[in-house]
Coordinates of C-alpha atoms in Angstrom, one line a residue:
K1 CA 25.4 -6.5 5.1
I2 CA 21.9 -5.8 6.3
E3 CA 19.0 -8.0 5.1
R4 CA 15.3 -7.1 5.4
A5 CA 12.1 -9.1 5.2
R6 CA 8.5 -9.0 6.5
L7 CA 6.4 -11.6 8.2
K8 CA 2.9 -12.2 6.9
N9 CA 1.4 -10.0 9.5
G10 CA 3.6 -7.1 8.4
I11 CA 6.3 -7.2 11.2
K12 CA 9.6 -6.0 9.8
V13 CA 12.7 -8.2 10.2
V14 CA 16.2 -6.7 10.0
F15 CA 19.1 -9.1 10.1
A16 CA 22.9 -8.8 10.1
R17 CA 25.1 -11.9 10.0
Q18 CA 27.9 -12.2 12.6
T19 CA 29.6 -15.6 12.8
A20 CA 32.4 -15.0 15.3
V21 CA 30.6 -17.1 18.0
P22 CA 27.6 -19.5 17.7
V23 CA 25.2 -17.0 19.2
V24 CA 22.1 -15.2 17.9
R25 CA 20.8 -12.0 19.5
L26 CA 17.3 -11.0 18.8
L27 CA 15.5 -7.8 19.8
L28 CA 11.7 -7.3 19.4
S29 CA 11.0 -3.6 19.6
T30 CA 7.6 -2.0 19.8
P31 CA 6.5 1.6 20.1
G32 CA 5.5 3.0 23.5
G33 CA 8.4 2.8 25.9
I34 CA 8.2 4.7 29.3
P35 CA 5.5 7.2 28.0
A36 CA 3.1 4.3 27.5
D37 CA 2.9 3.5 31.2
D38 CA -0.5 3.8 32.8
R39 CA -0.7 7.3 34.1
K40 CA -3.5 6.4 36.5
K41 CA -1.4 3.7 38.0
P42 CA 2.2 4.5 37.3
G43 CA 4.3 1.3 37.5
T44 CA 1.8 -0.9 35.7
Q45 CA 4.4 -1.3 32.9
T46 CA 7.1 -2.3 35.4
M47 CA 4.9 -4.9 37.0
M48 CA 3.9 -6.3 33.6
L49 CA 7.5 -6.6 32.5
G50 CA 8.4 -8.2 35.8
L51 CA 5.7 -10.9 35.5
L52 CA 6.2 -11.8 31.8
G53 CA 8.5 -14.7 32.7
E54 CA 6.6 -16.0 35.7
G55 CA 4.1 -18.1 33.7
T56 CA 3.0 -18.8 30.1
D57 CA 0.4 -21.0 28.3
G58 CA 1.4 -21.0 24.7
R59 CA 2.7 -23.4 22.0
L60 CA 5.0 -25.1 24.5
G61 CA 2.2 -25.7 26.9
P62 CA 1.6 -24.3 30.4
M63 CA 4.7 -23.4 32.4
D64 CA 5.3 -21.6 35.7
G65 CA 8.2 -19.4 36.4
P66 CA 10.6 -22.2 37.7
A67 CA 9.8 -24.3 34.6
I68 CA 10.6 -21.3 32.3
A69 CA 13.8 -20.7 34.1
R70 CA 14.9 -24.3 33.8
L71 CA 14.1 -24.4 30.1
E72 CA 16.1 -21.1 29.5
E73 CA 19.0 -22.7 31.3
R74 CA 18.8 -25.9 29.4
L75 CA 18.7 -24.0 26.1
G76 CA 21.4 -21.6 27.1
A77 CA 19.0 -18.7 26.4
G78 CA 18.6 -15.3 28.1
I79 CA 15.3 -13.4 27.9
N80 CA 14.9 -9.8 29.1
A81 CA 12.8 -6.7 28.7
S82 CA 13.5 -3.0 29.0
V83 CA 12.0 0.4 28.0
S84 CA 13.3 3.7 26.8
L85 CA 11.7 7.1 26.1
D86 CA 10.7 5.8 22.7
R87 CA 10.5 2.0 22.6
S88 CA 9.7 -1.1 24.5
R89 CA 12.3 -3.8 24.0
Y90 CA 12.3 -7.6 24.5
S91 CA 15.6 -9.3 23.9
L92 CA 16.6 -12.9 23.4
N93 CA 20.2 -14.2 23.5
A94 CA 20.3 -17.7 22.1
L95 CA 22.8 -20.4 21.1
T96 CA 22.7 -21.2 17.4
P97 CA 22.0 -24.9 17.9
T98 CA 19.0 -24.2 20.1
L99 CA 17.7 -21.2 18.2
A100 CA 14.4 -22.7 17.1
Q101 CA 13.2 -23.7 20.6
S102 CA 14.6 -20.5 22.1
I103 CA 12.5 -18.4 19.7
R104 CA 9.4 -20.5 20.5
L105 CA 10.0 -19.9 24.3
F106 CA 10.6 -16.2 23.6
A107 CA 7.3 -15.9 21.7
D108 CA 5.4 -17.8 24.4
I109 CA 6.7 -15.4 27.1
L110 CA 5.8 -12.3 25.1
L111 CA 2.5 -13.3 23.7
H112 CA 1.0 -15.8 26.1
P113 CA 1.9 -14.7 29.7
T114 CA -0.5 -15.8 32.5
F115 CA 0.5 -13.2 35.1
P116 CA 0.0 -15.7 38.0
E117 CA -1.8 -14.2 40.9
D118 CA 0.6 -16.0 43.4
Q119 CA 3.6 -14.1 42.0
L120 CA 1.9 -10.7 41.9
E121 CA 2.8 -9.6 45.4
R122 CA 6.4 -10.8 45.1
V123 CA 6.9 -8.7 41.9
R124 CA 5.1 -5.8 43.6
V125 CA 7.5 -5.9 46.5
Q126 CA 10.5 -6.0 44.1
A127 CA 9.2 -3.0 42.2
K128 CA 8.5 -1.0 45.3
T129 CA 11.9 -1.9 46.6
A130 CA 13.6 -0.7 43.4
L131 CA 11.5 2.5 43.6
A132 CA 12.5 3.2 47.2
R133 CA 16.2 2.5 46.3
A134 CA 16.0 5.0 43.5
N135 CA 14.4 7.6 45.7
S136 CA 17.1 7.2 48.3
T137 CA 19.8 8.4 46.0
P138 CA 20.5 12.0 44.9
N139 CA 20.4 11.1 41.2
G140 CA 17.1 9.1 41.7
L141 CA 15.5 12.1 43.4
A142 CA 16.7 14.5 40.7
M143 CA 15.5 12.3 37.9
R144 CA 12.1 11.9 39.7
V145 CA 11.2 15.6 39.5
L146 CA 13.1 16.6 36.3
P147 CA 10.9 15.3 33.5
A148 CA 7.8 17.3 34.3
L149 CA 9.9 20.4 35.0
L150 CA 11.8 20.0 31.7
Y151 CA 9.1 18.9 29.3
G152 CA 5.8 19.7 31.1
P153 CA 3.5 17.0 32.5
D154 CA 1.5 16.6 29.2
H155 CA 4.6 15.9 27.0
P156 CA 5.4 12.2 26.3
Y157 CA 8.8 12.6 28.0
G158 CA 7.4 14.7 30.9
F159 CA 6.0 11.6 32.6
S160 CA 9.2 9.8 33.8
F161 CA 12.7 9.0 32.7
S162 CA 12.9 5.7 34.7
G163 CA 9.5 4.1 34.4
N164 CA 9.7 3.0 38.1
G165 CA 6.2 4.2 38.8
T166 CA 5.0 5.6 42.1
E167 CA 4.3 3.9 45.4
A168 CA 0.5 4.4 45.0
G169 CA 0.5 3.3 41.4
L170 CA 2.4 0.1 42.2
Q171 CA 0.2 -0.7 45.2
G172 CA -2.9 -0.3 43.1
V173 CA -2.0 -2.6 40.2
T174 CA -4.2 -5.7 39.9
R175 CA -3.8 -8.8 37.7
A176 CA -6.7 -7.6 35.6
D177 CA -4.8 -4.3 35.0
L178 CA -1.8 -6.3 33.8
I179 CA -3.9 -8.5 31.4
S180 CA -5.5 -5.3 30.0
Y181 CA -2.3 -3.4 29.7
H182 CA -0.5 -6.3 28.0
R183 CA -3.4 -6.6 25.5
Q184 CA -3.2 -2.9 24.7
Q185 CA 0.5 -2.6 24.4
M186 CA 1.6 -5.9 22.9
T187 CA 0.4 -5.5 19.3
P188 CA 2.3 -6.3 16.1
E189 CA 1.5 -3.0 14.4
R190 CA 4.8 -1.1 14.1
A191 CA 6.7 -3.9 15.9
E192 CA 10.1 -4.7 14.5
I193 CA 12.5 -7.6 15.0
F194 CA 16.3 -7.1 14.8
V195 CA 18.6 -10.0 14.7
V196 CA 22.4 -10.3 14.7
G197 CA 24.3 -13.5 14.9
D198 CA 25.4 -16.9 13.5
T199 CA 22.5 -17.9 11.3
N200 CA 21.1 -16.8 8.0
M201 CA 17.8 -15.2 6.8
A202 CA 16.7 -18.5 5.1
T203 CA 16.9 -20.3 8.4
L204 CA 15.7 -17.4 10.6
L205 CA 12.6 -16.3 8.7
P206 CA 10.6 -19.5 9.0
L207 CA 11.3 -19.7 12.7
L208 CA 10.1 -16.1 13.2
E209 CA 7.1 -16.7 10.9
Q210 CA 6.1 -19.7 13.0
A211 CA 6.5 -17.9 16.3
F212 CA 5.1 -14.4 15.4
G213 CA 3.5 -14.6 12.0
N214 CA 0.0 -15.3 13.4
W215 CA 0.3 -12.6 16.1
Q216 CA -2.7 -10.3 15.7
G217 CA -3.3 -7.1 17.5
T218 CA -6.3 -6.6 19.8
A219 CA -6.0 -2.8 20.2
P220 CA -4.5 0.1 18.2
A221 CA -0.7 0.2 18.4
A222 CA 0.9 2.7 20.7
A223 CA 2.6 5.1 18.4
P224 CA 5.3 7.6 19.3
A225 CA 4.0 11.2 19.5
D226 CA 6.1 12.3 16.6
S227 CA 4.1 15.5 16.2
A228 CA 4.8 16.7 19.7
P229 CA 6.6 20.0 19.5
V230 CA 9.7 21.2 21.3
P231 CA 8.3 22.0 24.7
P232 CA 7.3 25.7 25.1
V233 CA 8.9 28.0 27.6
T234 CA 7.6 26.9 31.0
P235 CA 7.8 28.6 34.4
A236 CA 10.5 26.1 35.4
R237 CA 12.9 27.6 32.9
G238 CA 15.7 29.5 34.7
R239 CA 14.5 28.2 38.1
I240 CA 16.2 26.0 40.7
A241 CA 14.2 23.1 42.1
F242 CA 15.7 22.2 45.5
L243 CA 15.3 18.9 47.3
D244 CA 16.5 18.8 50.9
R245 CA 18.8 15.9 51.9
P246 CA 19.8 16.7 55.5
G247 CA 23.4 16.1 56.3
A248 CA 24.5 15.4 52.8
E249 CA 28.2 15.8 52.4
Q250 CA 27.8 16.4 48.6
S251 CA 25.3 18.2 46.5
L252 CA 24.0 16.9 43.2
I253 CA 23.5 19.6 40.5
V254 CA 21.5 18.7 37.4
A255 CA 20.9 21.3 34.8
A256 CA 18.8 20.4 31.8
A257 CA 17.1 21.7 28.7
A258 CA 15.1 20.3 25.8
D259 CA 17.3 20.7 22.7
R260 CA 15.9 22.2 19.5
L261 CA 17.0 19.1 17.6
T262 CA 15.6 15.6 17.7
G263 CA 17.6 12.4 17.2
R264 CA 16.0 12.2 13.7
D265 CA 17.9 15.4 12.7
D266 CA 21.6 15.6 11.8
T267 CA 23.1 15.7 15.2
L268 CA 26.8 15.3 14.4
A269 CA 27.7 19.0 14.9
V270 CA 25.9 19.2 18.2
A271 CA 27.4 15.9 19.4
L272 CA 30.8 17.3 18.8
A273 CA 29.9 20.6 20.5
N274 CA 28.6 18.7 23.5
D275 CA 31.8 16.6 23.7
V276 CA 33.9 19.8 23.7
F277 CA 31.7 21.4 26.4
G278 CA 31.1 18.4 28.8
G279 CA 30.9 15.0 27.1
L280 CA 34.5 14.0 27.6
T281 CA 36.8 13.8 30.6
S282 CA 39.0 16.4 28.9
A283 CA 36.0 18.7 28.2
R284 CA 35.7 22.2 29.6
L285 CA 33.1 21.3 32.3
N286 CA 35.2 18.5 34.0
A287 CA 38.4 20.5 33.5
E288 CA 36.9 23.4 35.4
L289 CA 35.0 21.7 38.2
R290 CA 37.3 18.8 38.8
E291 CA 40.8 19.7 37.6
A292 CA 40.9 23.4 38.3
K293 CA 38.6 23.8 41.3
N294 CA 38.6 20.3 42.9
W295 CA 34.9 20.7 43.6
S296 CA 33.8 17.5 41.9
Y297 CA 35.0 14.0 41.2
G298 CA 33.5 14.3 37.7
A299 CA 31.1 16.6 35.9
Y300 CA 29.6 15.8 32.5
S301 CA 27.0 16.8 29.9
S302 CA 25.1 14.5 27.6
L303 CA 22.6 14.6 24.7
S304 CA 20.4 11.5 24.3
P305 CA 19.2 10.8 20.7
T306 CA 15.4 10.5 21.0
R307 CA 12.6 10.8 18.5
L308 CA 11.4 14.0 20.1
A309 CA 13.3 17.0 21.5
M310 CA 16.6 15.5 22.9
P311 CA 17.2 16.0 26.6
F312 CA 20.5 17.9 27.3
L313 CA 21.7 17.1 30.8
I314 CA 24.6 18.5 32.9
T315 CA 25.3 16.3 35.9
A316 CA 27.7 17.5 38.6
P317 CA 28.1 16.0 42.1
V318 CA 30.0 18.6 44.1
E319 CA 31.3 19.4 47.5
T320 CA 28.5 20.9 49.6
P321 CA 30.3 24.2 50.3
A322 CA 30.9 24.7 46.6
T323 CA 27.3 24.2 45.4
G324 CA 26.6 27.8 44.6
D325 CA 30.0 28.5 43.1
S326 CA 29.7 25.4 40.9
I327 CA 26.3 26.6 39.5
A328 CA 27.9 30.0 38.8
A329 CA 30.8 28.3 37.1
I330 CA 28.6 26.1 34.9
R331 CA 26.6 29.1 33.9
R332 CA 29.7 31.1 33.0
L333 CA 31.2 28.1 31.0
L334 CA 28.1 27.8 28.9
A335 CA 27.8 31.5 28.3
D336 CA 31.4 31.7 27.3
F337 CA 30.9 28.7 25.0
E338 CA 28.0 30.4 23.3
G339 CA 29.8 33.8 23.1
P340 CA 33.3 35.0 23.6
N341 CA 35.0 31.5 23.8
P342 CA 33.5 29.2 21.2
P343 CA 35.0 25.7 20.7
T344 CA 38.5 26.0 19.3
P345 CA 39.8 24.0 16.3
A346 CA 42.0 21.9 18.6
E347 CA 39.1 21.0 20.9
I348 CA 36.9 20.1 17.9
E349 CA 39.6 17.9 16.4
N350 CA 40.1 16.1 19.7
A351 CA 36.4 15.5 20.0
R352 CA 36.2 14.3 16.4
A353 CA 39.1 11.9 16.8
N354 CA 37.7 10.5 20.0
L355 CA 34.3 9.8 18.4
I356 CA 35.8 8.2 15.3
R357 CA 38.3 6.1 17.3
S358 CA 35.5 4.8 19.6
L359 CA 33.3 3.6 16.7
P360 CA 34.8 0.1 16.3
G361 CA 34.5 -0.6 20.0
D362 CA 30.9 0.7 20.1
F363 CA 29.7 -2.0 17.6
E364 CA 32.1 -4.9 18.0
T365 CA 29.7 -7.1 20.0
G366 CA 26.4 -8.6 18.8
S367 CA 24.5 -6.9 21.5
A368 CA 25.9 -3.5 20.6
L369 CA 25.1 -4.0 16.9
V370 CA 21.6 -5.2 17.4
S371 CA 20.9 -2.1 19.6
A372 CA 22.5 0.1 16.9
L373 CA 20.2 -1.4 14.3
E374 CA 17.1 -0.7 16.5
R375 CA 18.3 2.8 17.1
Q376 CA 18.7 3.4 13.4
A377 CA 15.1 2.3 12.8
N378 CA 13.8 4.4 15.7
L379 CA 15.6 7.5 14.4
E380 CA 14.8 6.7 10.8
R381 CA 18.4 6.5 9.7
P382 CA 19.5 4.8 6.5
D383 CA 21.1 1.4 6.4
D384 CA 24.5 2.8 5.6
Y385 CA 24.5 5.2 8.6
L386 CA 27.1 3.4 10.5
E387 CA 29.2 2.6 7.5
T388 CA 29.4 6.3 6.4
L389 CA 29.6 7.8 9.9
P390 CA 33.4 8.2 10.1
A391 CA 33.5 10.1 6.8
R392 CA 30.5 12.3 7.8
L393 CA 32.2 13.1 11.1
A394 CA 35.4 14.0 9.4
A395 CA 33.4 16.4 7.1
V396 CA 31.7 18.4 9.8
D397 CA 32.9 21.9 9.5
E398 CA 34.3 23.8 12.5
K399 CA 31.8 26.6 12.0
E400 CA 28.9 24.1 12.2
V401 CA 30.2 22.9 15.6
A402 CA 30.5 26.5 16.9
A403 CA 26.9 27.2 15.7
A404 CA 25.5 23.9 17.0
P405 CA 22.4 24.5 19.2
L406 CA 23.5 23.7 22.7
P407 CA 21.0 25.2 25.1
K408 CA 21.4 28.8 26.2
V409 CA 22.2 29.5 29.8
D410 CA 18.7 30.9 30.5
D411 CA 17.1 27.8 29.0
L412 CA 18.3 25.6 31.7
V413 CA 16.1 24.0 34.4
W414 CA 18.1 23.3 37.6
V415 CA 17.6 20.6 40.1
V416 CA 19.8 20.6 43.2
V417 CA 19.8 17.9 45.9
G418 CA 21.6 18.7 49.1
D419 CA 21.6 19.8 52.7
R420 CA 19.2 22.7 53.1
E421 CA 20.9 24.4 55.9
T422 CA 24.2 24.7 54.1
V423 CA 23.1 24.9 50.5
L424 CA 20.0 27.1 50.4
P425 CA 21.9 30.3 51.3
Q426 CA 24.3 29.6 48.5
L427 CA 21.5 29.2 46.0
Q428 CA 19.7 32.3 47.2
A429 CA 22.9 34.3 46.5
L430 CA 22.8 33.3 42.9
G431 CA 19.6 35.4 42.4
L432 CA 17.7 32.7 40.6
P433 CA 14.1 31.7 41.6
I434 CA 14.1 28.7 43.9
D435 CA 11.3 26.2 44.4
E436 CA 11.7 23.9 47.4
M437 CA 10.2 20.6 46.5
P438 CA 9.0 17.8 48.8
L439 CA 10.8 14.5 48.6
P440 CA 8.9 11.8 46.7

């Protein structure tokens, strides 16, 4: 059963009781996410999140980072922050007996951070190290260049998929930037609180009211760009962006397209189609590249449910000598899927059964359930979405799956990371335009 309420400042509260263990999981979600990072100093968001728990001066009084950590430990609480393409998320895992004080600490960290100057350089080094680590991996390099190629630099999703920022951006962030960014982004407008655990609404609501009810915004809330259209055809469509990784024993192939659907649409048919094509170990993509050809340890496709045009990604790490042949095979598989060899009834039933069987495990933990509640709100799904999902999956017609809008072959944007000397001649033989890109 899902219960709903509002705090006096309008913040929505969504609660589901779960009494298996004396734990409460709380998620405060605000609009913005990765697209809300400072585009003049990319990485401001990362720095702000990294410094939230390093100092506060709120209802519990002034505390530095070690004092906050000791209080968290004494309470048995865990406080974290993360971002997605649509939302910024702040989570609290608390024990039921210490819920009241845990919520007060959580609110102090979120609403009254001090961003201590003496911790700024340490967090900056951590952020730059994480960025360098990501840029040292093939997947990190591919994801670095893909968003702008796929969506265009002006689209909300065209900025970044990771939110790691840039070397120059991280280096330029000042404490004043963090204070200003926090003031702009941390506003109660359109904020929502999702709670799952061993308590009840009568107990929970006064605690949240005390902690967040007086929270007032100082700037307009960051709102998702819900009106942003599906990205237009761009010059990157049908092209290969190549990044040289000298001496690499494997190539990473990433093919992507912006789907015509958003996560707010009915995506069940396209989800089943994706599972048949590349979403499962038994899917056609993995069966061809791994089982039949032995070119890859695993190749998969995915569709992420986002508010705007969903990113469709094919990811295939392959043996270097098979890079060109693997791209040709992927193109052939997708063309066959769209044309002469659509998904068969047996493939669809296998994908359907797999999705339905996985549902209990997907939502058996409190963390999974609170994330699911937030996802439903972000995608504007009804309260009974999870409850009715098995029946709606069972009702999806095979013709709907065959007609589901997976991207066309020529819609794909390709990113290849590999050894130039060995790989580039293979790519040239494919006859697709190639853009050699500098490493970040």
